[in-house]
Every structure is written in structure tokens, then in C-alpha cells.
PDB file of C-alpha atoms (C1' of nucleotides) in Angstrom:
ATOM      1  CA  MET A  66       6.494   2.393  21.902  1.00 66.00           C
ATOM      2  CA  ASN A  67       8.199   5.319  20.229  1.00 90.00           C
ATOM      3  CA  ASP A  68       6.748   7.013  17.140  1.00 95.00           C
ATOM      4  CA  SER A  69      10.209   7.286  15.627  1.00 96.00           C
ATOM      5  CA  ASP A  70      10.756   3.564  16.070  1.00 96.00           C
ATOM      6  CA  ILE A  71       7.484   2.738  14.371  1.00 97.00           C
ATOM      7  CA  PHE A  72       7.925   5.052  11.409  1.00 97.00           C
ATOM      8  CA  ARG A  73      11.552   3.993  11.039  1.00 97.00           C
ATOM      9  CA  ALA A  74      10.600   0.327  11.210  1.00 98.00           C
ATOM     10  CA  LEU A  75       8.064   0.839   8.444  1.00 97.00           C
ATOM     11  CA  ALA A  76      10.340   3.014   6.310  1.00 97.00           C
ATOM     12  CA  ASP A  77      12.040  -0.066   4.915  1.00 97.00           C
ATOM     13  CA  PRO A  78      10.264  -1.934   2.100  1.00 97.00           C
ATOM     14  CA  THR A  79      11.480  -5.314   3.282  1.00 97.00           C
ATOM     15  CA  ARG A  80       9.978  -4.778   6.719  1.00 98.00           C
ATOM     16  CA  ARG A  81       6.695  -3.547   5.267  1.00 97.00           C
ATOM     17  CA  LEU A  82       6.613  -6.701   3.190  1.00 97.00           C
ATOM     18  CA  LEU A  83       7.141  -8.798   6.318  1.00 97.00           C
ATOM     19  CA  MET A  84       4.272  -6.976   7.986  1.00 97.00           C
ATOM     20  CA  GLU A  85       2.084  -7.579   4.947  1.00 96.00           C
ATOM     21  CA  ARG A  86       2.808 -11.293   5.081  1.00 96.00           C
ATOM     22  CA  LEU A  87       1.819 -11.364   8.706  1.00 96.00           C
ATOM     23  CA  THR A  88      -1.605  -9.961   7.897  1.00 94.00           C
ATOM     24  CA  ALA A  89      -2.351 -13.398   6.461  1.00 93.00           C
ATOM     25  CA  GLY A  90      -1.602 -15.026   9.818  1.00 93.00           C
ATOM     26  CA  GLU A  91       1.346 -15.932  11.978  1.00 94.00           C
ATOM     27  CA  ARG A  92       4.512 -17.020  10.301  1.00 95.00           C
ATOM     28  CA  ASN A  93       7.974 -18.196  11.303  1.00 96.00           C
ATOM     29  CA  ALA A  94      11.173 -16.585  10.045  1.00 96.00           C
ATOM     30  CA  THR A  95      11.729 -19.140   7.304  1.00 95.00           C
ATOM     31  CA  GLU A  96       8.243 -18.598   5.913  1.00 95.00           C
ATOM     32  CA  LEU A  97       8.634 -14.835   6.094  1.00 96.00           C
ATOM     33  CA  ARG A  98      11.865 -15.037   4.139  1.00 96.00           C
ATOM     34  CA  GLU A  99      10.506 -16.998   1.193  1.00 94.00           C
ATOM     35  CA  GLY A 100      11.222 -15.382  -2.132  1.00 93.00           C
ATOM     36  CA  LEU A 101      12.738 -12.233  -0.673  1.00 94.00           C
ATOM     37  CA  GLY A 102      16.282 -12.651  -1.916  1.00 93.00           C
ATOM     38  CA  VAL A 103      17.929 -11.548   1.309  1.00 95.00           C
ATOM     39  CA  SER A 104      19.959 -13.630   3.740  1.00 96.00           C
ATOM     40  CA  GLN A 105      18.486 -15.322   6.816  1.00 96.00           C
ATOM     41  CA  PRO A 106      20.435 -13.046   9.207  1.00 97.00           C
ATOM     42  CA  ALA A 107      18.992 -10.023   7.387  1.00 97.00           C
ATOM     43  CA  ILE A 108      15.482 -11.310   8.032  1.00 97.00           C
ATOM     44  CA  SER A 109      16.379 -11.898  11.663  1.00 97.00           C
ATOM     45  CA  GLN A 110      17.615  -8.314  11.916  1.00 98.00           C
ATOM     46  CA  HIS A 111      14.469  -6.904  10.303  1.00 98.00           C
ATOM     47  CA  ILE A 112      12.294  -8.984  12.638  1.00 98.00           C
ATOM     48  CA  ALA A 113      14.240  -7.554  15.558  1.00 97.00           C
ATOM     49  CA  VAL A 114      13.525  -4.023  14.378  1.00 98.00           C
ATOM     50  CA  LEU A 115       9.793  -4.748  14.026  1.00 98.00           C
ATOM     51  CA  ARG A 116       9.703  -6.361  17.460  1.00 97.00           C
ATOM     52  CA  GLY A 117      11.662  -3.456  18.928  1.00 96.00           C
ATOM     53  CA  ALA A 118       9.055  -1.073  17.506  1.00 97.00           C
ATOM     54  CA  GLY A 119       6.291  -3.125  19.115  1.00 96.00           C
ATOM     55  CA  LEU A 120       4.698  -4.002  15.798  1.00 96.00           C
ATOM     56  CA  ILE A 121       4.985  -7.767  16.102  1.00 96.00           C
ATOM     57  CA  LYS A 122       4.941 -10.377  18.826  1.00 95.00           C
ATOM     58  CA  GLU A 123       6.736 -13.682  18.945  1.00 95.00           C
ATOM     59  CA  GLU A 124       5.807 -17.056  20.373  1.00 94.00           C
ATOM     60  CA  ARG A 125       8.608 -19.565  20.797  1.00 93.00           C
ATOM     61  CA  ALA A 126       8.101 -23.313  20.537  1.00 90.00           C
ATOM     62  CA  GLY A 127      11.388 -25.196  20.697  1.00 90.00           C
ATOM     63  CA  ARG A 128      13.516 -24.100  17.792  1.00 91.00           C
ATOM     64  CA  HIS A 129      10.506 -22.571  16.056  1.00 92.00           C
ATOM     65  CA  VAL A 130       9.374 -19.006  16.557  1.00 96.00           C
ATOM     66  CA  ARG A 131       6.008 -17.835  15.311  1.00 96.00           C
ATOM     67  CA  TYR A 132       5.600 -14.128  14.651  1.00 97.00           C
ATOM     68  CA  ARG A 133       2.345 -12.218  14.464  1.00 95.00           C
ATOM     69  CA  ILE A 134       1.176  -8.671  14.327  1.00 95.00           C
ATOM     70  CA  ASP A 135       0.741  -6.933  17.654  1.00 93.00           C
ATOM     71  CA  PRO A 136      -2.608  -5.135  17.384  1.00 87.00           C
ATOM     72  CA  GLU A 137      -1.528  -2.615  20.009  1.00 88.00           C
ATOM     73  CA  GLY A 138       1.553  -1.880  17.976  1.00 91.00           C
ATOM     74  CA  LEU A 139      -0.308   0.201  15.424  1.00 89.00           C
ATOM     75  CA  ARG A 140      -2.078   2.354  17.987  1.00 87.00           C
ATOM     76  CA  PRO A 141       0.568   5.087  18.006  1.00 91.00           C
ATOM     77  CA  LEU A 142       0.260   5.315  14.220  1.00 90.00           C
ATOM     78  CA  VAL A 143      -3.504   5.662  14.466  1.00 86.00           C
ATOM     79  CA  ASP A 144      -3.061   8.184  17.285  1.00 86.00           C
ATOM     80  CA  TRP A 145      -0.610  10.146  15.196  1.00 90.00           C
ATOM     81  CA  LEU A 146      -2.993  10.238  12.252  1.00 87.00           C
ATOM     82  CA  THR A 147      -5.815  11.543  14.423  1.00 82.00           C
ATOM     83  CA  GLY A 148      -3.819  14.768  14.720  1.00 85.00           C
ATOM     84  CA  TYR A 149      -4.213  15.207  10.982  1.00 85.00           C
ATOM     85  CA  ARG A 150      -7.901  14.426  10.623  1.00 77.00           C
ATOM     86  CA  ALA A 151      -8.572  18.022   9.591  1.00 75.00           C
ATOM     87  CA  PHE A 152      -6.367  17.427   6.596  1.00 77.00           C
ATOM     88  CA  TRP A 153      -7.747  14.160   5.388  1.00 69.00           C
ATOM     89  CA  PRO A 154      -8.857  14.064   1.821  1.00 60.00           C
ATOM     90  CA  ALA A 155     -12.397  15.301   1.393  1.00 53.00           C
ATOM     91  CA  ARG A 156     -13.549  11.880   0.310  1.00 52.00           C
ATOM     92  CA  VAL A 157     -12.211   9.406   2.790  1.00 56.00           C
ATOM     93  CA  GLU A 158     -14.348   6.543   1.671  1.00 58.00           C
ATOM     94  CA  LYS A 159     -11.986   3.942   2.972  1.00 56.00           C
ATOM     95  CA  LEU A 160     -12.099   5.151   6.521  1.00 57.00           C
ATOM     96  CA  LYS A 161     -15.869   5.292   6.630  1.00 57.00           C
ATOM     97  CA  THR A 162     -16.100   1.787   5.272  1.00 59.00           C
ATOM     98  CA  LEU A 163     -13.537   0.599   7.755  1.00 55.00           C
ATOM     99  CA  LEU A 164     -15.366   1.923  10.736  1.00 55.00           C
ATOM    100  CA  LYS A 165     -18.635   0.429   9.617  1.00 55.00           C
ATOM    101  CA  GLU A 166     -16.933  -2.928   9.367  1.00 53.00           C
ATOM    102  CA  MET A 167     -15.690  -2.595  12.887  1.00 51.00           C
ATOM    103  CA  ASP A 168     -19.083  -1.777  14.292  1.00 49.00           C
ATOM    104  CA  GLN A 169     -20.565  -4.983  12.948  1.00 46.00           C
TER     105      GLN A 169
ATOM    106  CA  MET B  18       4.118   9.132  -3.660  1.00 66.00           C
ATOM    107  CA  ASN B  19       6.140   6.264  -2.278  1.00 90.00           C
ATOM    108  CA  ASP B  20       5.271   4.563   1.030  1.00 95.00           C
ATOM    109  CA  SER B  21       8.969   4.332   1.888  1.00 96.00           C
ATOM    110  CA  ASP B  22       9.381   8.052   1.357  1.00 96.00           C
ATOM    111  CA  ILE B  23       6.457   8.842   3.621  1.00 97.00           C
ATOM    112  CA  PHE B  24       7.458   6.554   6.463  1.00 97.00           C
ATOM    113  CA  ARG B  25      11.076   7.657   6.169  1.00 97.00           C
ATOM    114  CA  ALA B  26      10.072  11.307   6.154  1.00 98.00           C
ATOM    115  CA  LEU B  27       8.082  10.770   9.341  1.00 97.00           C
ATOM    116  CA  ALA B  28      10.733   8.627  11.020  1.00 97.00           C
ATOM    117  CA  ASP B  29      12.629  11.729  12.083  1.00 97.00           C
ATOM    118  CA  PRO B  30      11.369  13.581  15.182  1.00 97.00           C
ATOM    119  CA  THR B  31      12.323  16.973  13.789  1.00 97.00           C
ATOM    120  CA  ARG B  32      10.223  16.422  10.687  1.00 98.00           C
ATOM    121  CA  ARG B  33       7.269  15.143  12.713  1.00 97.00           C
ATOM    122  CA  LEU B  34       7.531  18.312  14.775  1.00 97.00           C
ATOM    123  CA  LEU B  35       7.466  20.409  11.614  1.00 97.00           C
ATOM    124  CA  MET B  36       4.364  18.545  10.500  1.00 97.00           C
ATOM    125  CA  GLU B  37       2.761  19.141  13.870  1.00 96.00           C
ATOM    126  CA  ARG B  38       3.410  22.865  13.615  1.00 96.00           C
ATOM    127  CA  LEU B  39       1.771  22.923  10.218  1.00 96.00           C
ATOM    128  CA  THR B  40      -1.430  21.468  11.644  1.00 94.00           C
ATOM    129  CA  ALA B  41      -1.949  24.913  13.199  1.00 93.00           C
ATOM    130  CA  GLY B  42      -1.833  26.546   9.790  1.00 93.00           C
ATOM    131  CA  GLU B  43       0.645  27.458   7.107  1.00 94.00           C
ATOM    132  CA  ARG B  44       4.063  28.587   8.174  1.00 95.00           C
ATOM    133  CA  ASN B  45       7.269  29.780   6.574  1.00 95.00           C
ATOM    134  CA  ALA B  46      10.670  28.218   7.209  1.00 96.00           C
ATOM    135  CA  THR B  47      11.687  30.783   9.811  1.00 95.00           C
ATOM    136  CA  GLU B  48       8.521  30.196  11.816  1.00 95.00           C
ATOM    137  CA  LEU B  49       8.904  26.448  11.563  1.00 96.00           C
ATOM    138  CA  ARG B  50      12.431  26.679  12.895  1.00 96.00           C
ATOM    139  CA  GLU B  51      11.617  28.631  16.030  1.00 94.00           C
ATOM    140  CA  GLY B  52      12.975  27.040  19.165  1.00 93.00           C
ATOM    141  CA  LEU B  53      14.232  23.903  17.464  1.00 94.00           C
ATOM    142  CA  GLY B  54      17.943  24.381  18.026  1.00 92.00           C
ATOM    143  CA  VAL B  55      18.986  23.261  14.559  1.00 95.00           C
ATOM    144  CA  SER B  56      20.507  25.371  11.810  1.00 96.00           C
ATOM    145  CA  GLN B  57      18.470  27.039   9.072  1.00 96.00           C
ATOM    146  CA  PRO B  58      19.969  24.802   6.345  1.00 97.00           C
ATOM    147  CA  ALA B  59      18.927  21.759   8.397  1.00 97.00           C
ATOM    148  CA  ILE B  60      15.341  23.003   8.415  1.00 97.00           C
ATOM    149  CA  SER B  61      15.548  23.602   4.679  1.00 97.00           C
ATOM    150  CA  GLN B  62      16.751  20.027   4.199  1.00 98.00           C
ATOM    151  CA  HIS B  63      13.976  18.591   6.346  1.00 98.00           C
ATOM    152  CA  ILE B  64      11.388  20.635   4.469  1.00 98.00           C
ATOM    153  CA  ALA B  65      12.768  19.230   1.222  1.00 97.00           C
ATOM    154  CA  VAL B  66      12.318  15.692   2.530  1.00 98.00           C
ATOM    155  CA  LEU B  67       8.702  16.373   3.551  1.00 98.00           C
ATOM    156  CA  ARG B  68       7.971  17.971   0.195  1.00 97.00           C
ATOM    157  CA  GLY B  69       9.651  15.092  -1.610  1.00 96.00           C
ATOM    158  CA  ALA B  70       7.392  12.689   0.259  1.00 97.00           C
ATOM    159  CA  GLY B  71       4.342  14.678  -0.823  1.00 96.00           C
ATOM    160  CA  LEU B  72       3.378  15.561   2.746  1.00 96.00           C
ATOM    161  CA  ILE B  73       3.556  19.342   2.376  1.00 96.00           C
ATOM    162  CA  LYS B  74       3.004  21.941  -0.295  1.00 95.00           C
ATOM    163  CA  GLU B  75       4.701  25.268  -0.728  1.00 95.00           C
ATOM    164  CA  GLU B  76       3.488  28.614  -1.940  1.00 94.00           C
ATOM    165  CA  ARG B  77       6.131  31.161  -2.890  1.00 93.00           C
ATOM    166  CA  ALA B  78       5.589  34.902  -2.532  1.00 90.00           C
ATOM    167  CA  GLY B  79       8.757  36.866  -3.255  1.00 90.00           C
ATOM    168  CA  ARG B  80      11.415  35.772  -0.855  1.00 90.00           C
ATOM    169  CA  HIS B  81       8.817  34.196   1.419  1.00 92.00           C
ATOM    170  CA  VAL B  82       7.675  30.602   1.116  1.00 96.00           C
ATOM    171  CA  ARG B  83       4.596  29.418   2.983  1.00 96.00           C
ATOM    172  CA  TYR B  84       4.361  25.713   3.690  1.00 97.00           C
ATOM    173  CA  ARG B  85       1.227  23.763   4.457  1.00 95.00           C
ATOM    174  CA  ILE B  86       0.125  20.211   4.812  1.00 95.00           C
ATOM    175  CA  ASP B  87      -0.881  18.456   1.620  1.00 93.00           C
ATOM    176  CA  PRO B  88      -4.096  16.611   2.502  1.00 87.00           C
ATOM    177  CA  GLU B  89      -3.491  14.102  -0.269  1.00 88.00           C
ATOM    178  CA  GLY B  90      -0.082  13.411   1.167  1.00 91.00           C
ATOM    179  CA  LEU B  91      -1.438  11.307   3.999  1.00 89.00           C
ATOM    180  CA  ARG B  92      -3.614   9.136   1.808  1.00 87.00           C
ATOM    181  CA  PRO B  93      -0.970   6.428   1.297  1.00 91.00           C
ATOM    182  CA  LEU B  94      -0.587   6.203   5.065  1.00 90.00           C
ATOM    183  CA  VAL B  95      -4.328   5.808   5.514  1.00 86.00           C
ATOM    184  CA  ASP B  96      -4.376   3.288   2.674  1.00 86.00           C
ATOM    185  CA  TRP B  97      -1.569   1.350   4.272  1.00 90.00           C
ATOM    186  CA  LEU B  98      -3.374   1.252   7.602  1.00 87.00           C
ATOM    187  CA  THR B  99      -6.527  -0.088   5.993  1.00 82.00           C
ATOM    188  CA  GLY B 100      -4.596  -3.268   5.328  1.00 84.00           C
ATOM    189  CA  TYR B 101      -4.295  -3.727   9.059  1.00 85.00           C
ATOM    190  CA  ARG B 102      -7.843  -2.987  10.097  1.00 77.00           C
ATOM    191  CA  ALA B 103      -8.297  -6.569  11.227  1.00 75.00           C
ATOM    192  CA  PHE B 104      -5.592  -5.960  13.803  1.00 77.00           C
ATOM    193  CA  TRP B 105      -6.759  -2.714  15.242  1.00 69.00           C
ATOM    194  CA  PRO B 106      -7.221  -2.607  18.954  1.00 60.00           C
ATOM    195  CA  ALA B 107     -10.614  -3.827  20.024  1.00 54.00           C
ATOM    196  CA  ARG B 108     -11.508  -0.421  21.375  1.00 52.00           C
ATOM    197  CA  VAL B 109     -10.683   2.118  18.725  1.00 57.00           C
ATOM    198  CA  GLU B 110     -12.646   4.927  20.266  1.00 58.00           C
ATOM    199  CA  LYS B 111     -10.612   7.562  18.508  1.00 57.00           C
ATOM    200  CA  LEU B 112     -11.404   6.372  15.051  1.00 57.00           C
ATOM    201  CA  LYS B 113     -15.114   6.217  15.706  1.00 57.00           C
ATOM    202  CA  THR B 114     -15.094   9.736  17.078  1.00 59.00           C
ATOM    203  CA  LEU B 115     -13.093  10.919  14.120  1.00 55.00           C
ATOM    204  CA  LEU B 116     -15.491   9.566  11.575  1.00 55.00           C
ATOM    205  CA  LYS B 117     -18.475  11.080  13.328  1.00 55.00           C
ATOM    206  CA  GLU B 118     -16.754  14.425  13.201  1.00 53.00           C
ATOM    207  CA  MET B 119     -16.220  14.066   9.503  1.00 51.00           C
ATOM    208  CA  ASP B 120     -19.824  13.199   8.789  1.00 49.00           C
ATOM    209  CA  GLN B 121     -21.027  16.381  10.390  1.00 46.00           C
TER     210      GLN B 121
ATOM    211  C1'  DG C 177      24.382 -38.774  21.049  1.00 89.47           C
ATOM    212  C1'  DC C 178      24.802 -35.964  17.319  1.00 89.47           C
ATOM    213  C1'  DA C 179      24.145 -33.863  12.879  1.00 89.47           C
ATOM    214  C1'  DA C 180      20.704 -31.049  11.111  1.00 89.47           C
ATOM    215  C1'  DC C 181      17.673 -27.383  11.744  1.00 89.47           C
ATOM    216  C1'  DA C 182      15.917 -22.656  13.040  1.00 89.47           C
ATOM    217  C1'  DG C 183      17.207 -18.561  14.308  1.00 89.47           C
ATOM    218  C1'  DA C 184      20.333 -15.001  16.606  1.00 89.47           C
ATOM    219  C1'  DT C 185      24.605 -12.410  16.982  1.00 89.47           C
ATOM    220  C1'  DA C 186      29.202 -10.488  15.606  1.00 89.47           C
ATOM    221  C1'  DA C 187      31.850  -8.035  12.596  1.00 89.47           C
ATOM    222  C1'  DG C 188      32.619  -5.774   8.396  1.00 89.47           C
ATOM    223  C1'  DT C 189      31.239  -2.821   4.398  1.00 89.47           C
ATOM    224  C1'  DA C 190      28.950   0.484   1.411  1.00 89.47           C
ATOM    225  C1'  DA C 191      25.421   3.617   1.368  1.00 89.47           C
ATOM    226  C1'  DA C 192      22.341   6.700   3.569  1.00 89.47           C
ATOM    227  C1'  DT C 193      21.295  10.109   7.062  1.00 89.47           C
ATOM    228  C1'  DG C 194      21.205  14.478   9.835  1.00 89.47           C
ATOM    229  C1'  DC C 195      23.714  17.736  11.126  1.00 89.47           C
ATOM    230  C1'  DT C 196      27.223  21.515  10.413  1.00 89.47           C
ATOM    231  C1'  DT C 197      29.579  25.759   8.115  1.00 89.47           C
ATOM    232  C1'  DA C 198      30.199  28.220   3.978  1.00 89.47           C
ATOM    233  C1'  DT C 199      28.245  30.001   0.233  1.00 89.47           C
ATOM    234  C1'  DC C 200      24.864  30.938  -3.173  1.00 89.47           C
ATOM    235  C1'  DT C 201      20.347  32.834  -5.201  1.00 89.47           C
ATOM    236  C1'  DG C 202      16.301  35.603  -5.514  1.00 89.47           C
ATOM    237  C1'  DT C 203      13.654  39.285  -3.391  1.00 89.47           C
ATOM    238  C1'  DC C 204      13.048  43.810  -1.477  1.00 89.47           C
ATOM    239  C1'  DA C 205      13.212  47.930   1.899  1.00 89.47           C
ATOM    240  C1'  DA C 206      15.693  51.800   2.434  1.00 89.47           C
TER     241       DA C 206
ATOM    242  C1'  DT D 113      21.420  50.611  -6.161  1.00 89.47           C
ATOM    243  C1'  DT D 114      22.609  47.802  -2.490  1.00 89.47           C
ATOM    244  C1'  DG D 115      22.838  45.553   1.831  1.00 89.47           C
ATOM    245  C1'  DA D 116      19.719  42.790   4.357  1.00 89.47           C
ATOM    246  C1'  DC D 117      16.671  39.072   4.366  1.00 89.47           C
ATOM    247  C1'  DA D 118      14.703  34.343   3.430  1.00 89.47           C
ATOM    248  C1'  DG D 119      15.760  30.234   1.939  1.00 89.47           C
ATOM    249  C1'  DA D 120      18.434  26.715  -0.895  1.00 89.47           C
ATOM    250  C1'  DT D 121      22.576  24.153  -2.058  1.00 89.47           C
ATOM    251  C1'  DA D 122      27.375  22.244  -1.577  1.00 89.47           C
ATOM    252  C1'  DA D 123      30.581  19.840   0.862  1.00 89.47           C
ATOM    253  C1'  DG D 124      32.192  17.553   4.806  1.00 89.47           C
ATOM    254  C1'  DC D 125      31.713  14.649   8.953  1.00 89.47           C
ATOM    255  C1'  DA D 126      30.010  11.425  12.425  1.00 89.47           C
ATOM    256  C1'  DT D 127      26.541   8.270  12.945  1.00 89.47           C
ATOM    257  C1'  DT D 128      23.185   5.018  11.447  1.00 89.47           C
ATOM    258  C1'  DT D 129      21.448   1.606   8.346  1.00 89.47           C
ATOM    259  C1'  DA D 130      20.854  -2.716   5.551  1.00 89.47           C
ATOM    260  C1'  DC D 131      23.074  -5.924   3.873  1.00 89.47           C
ATOM    261  C1'  DT D 132      26.736  -9.682   3.881  1.00 89.47           C
ATOM    262  C1'  DT D 133      29.506 -13.924   5.656  1.00 89.47           C
ATOM    263  C1'  DA D 134      30.951 -16.378   9.588  1.00 89.47           C
ATOM    264  C1'  DT D 135      29.767 -18.201  13.621  1.00 89.47           C
ATOM    265  C1'  DC D 136      27.102 -19.195  17.587  1.00 89.47           C
ATOM    266  C1'  DT D 137      23.066 -21.106  20.435  1.00 89.47           C
ATOM    267  C1'  DG D 138      19.182 -23.917  21.505  1.00 89.47           C
ATOM    268  C1'  DT D 139      16.221 -27.603  19.905  1.00 89.47           C
ATOM    269  C1'  DT D 140      15.217 -32.027  17.925  1.00 89.47           C
ATOM    270  C1'  DG D 141      14.683 -36.033  14.590  1.00 89.47           C
ATOM    271  C1'  DC D 142      16.943 -39.942  13.609  1.00 89.47           C
TER     272       DC D 142
END
DNA sequence: GCAACAGATAAGTAAATGCTTATCTGTCAA
DNA sequence: TTGACAGATAAGCATTTACTTATCTGTTGC
């Protein structure tokens, strides 16, 4: 997937909120839309952008579609950040903690 | 700084290229512009967007301005990614290597 | 079988974006 | 002192974006 697509997809607060909701587990479009105050077609359009950027995957079951985060989708973002490791804040506690979690 | 501002700033390939050039060390606007095929005011506008997003810092000396990456500027991006650690690819070799480098 | 449901697409609109040229501002070498 | 330099801003334009309403498509519960 394209770095521009990923950054652009995440530049919109509504789409970041959709991503955040998906961290809690897969959701359908109706669930994702709850409490957002935008129309159903708007949600559909945002979902299309996230899918186009490779950030989410869909699984269709009849008239229901379940969306979930595509783990591979964030790789380009991680890759991009690796180019800036020399500039990371001196105390990157979060990252250390993260990696330890992953090694367990 | 605002997550939207950061993602939006990085959504443009020209601005990501400017960031990449700054990983090699501080540069002025003329140096950053070399070989890009866009006008000088365009570069000035892109630099303003990066500065507005907190990604770069400037240091003025007479009519020269030297730009460099603001290490703190990437923190929100790292913070944002930590929310997705559960979804990282199973083999995140890069991140492990990165952290080892930082501990040295 | 069909009305309801879930979700996608089309078309339109206002705002934002990324570029341009023209011009401006501050600095400085000659 | 001044013209050149480095960089910023203004204004305009074409394109893109994020939303809307209207409508469409496929599925399904009754």
C-alpha cells in the first residue's frame, strides 16, 4: 500500500475514530457509526478510504459486513518511522515497554 | 500538536520527501528544494505545514533559516501506534532491532 | 414474495489543498 | 547605499475532500 494513502486515510479524525473502535474487535458499519453524527453514506465512504489504504479488512456475511484492522496495514507506518529512529525522544518508554510485551 | 495535523502534514509526498532530507541533517529551504521541480513559494508553504504540525524546527541566522526535525514532533505518531500494538505483524523484526540500537 | 434492512454509489456542494505567479520583507556583500 | 539573495505571503486556479440527500443493490425475516 502507498504511504500517501495511509497518512491521508489517517489524517481525518472520523477515520481515526473508526480505527480506534476497531481496536476493540471487529465491527459492522452500523456499529462503527454509532454516536458519530454523520450520515451512513459518509461512514461507507470513510470505510472505503481505510480499505483502499489497506488498513482494514472486510468479511461479508449476507447483508452484513464485518470490518477489522489489517495488521499488515500498519507496516508501512512502522517502516516509515524506523527512518526517524535517530530522532526519537530521548526517553521512549512506550516503545521499550511495547517491545517487551511482544516478546512475551 | 494535533494528530490530524501530523497525519495531514505527512500525507503529501513532497512533505515526506522534505522530512526524509532532514534526516540527513539540518537544511535550509534552498537545499530542501533541490531537484524537486516545484516553485520556491511551494516549498515555503510545505515547510510551514510541517512546522505547524510540530514536525520540524527552524533556526534563523540573518537571511538564512536552517530547518531540522523536531524529535518531539513524532511522539504523537508513536503514541498513536502504541494503540495498535496488538495488531502489529507477528514478525516485527525492525522494531526489535530498533530498540536494541537505542539501548546501546 | 416482499418490505425491511445493511450497505454502496451517484451527484451535488462548500471547503480545503497544492500548486502557480507576483510581490513583499529582511539581510547582506559589494 | 543598493541590488542581490533567501524566504514568506497574497491571490488565484484546478483539483481533491468530506459531507449531504437520493437512490440503488443484495440479503433476509416475516
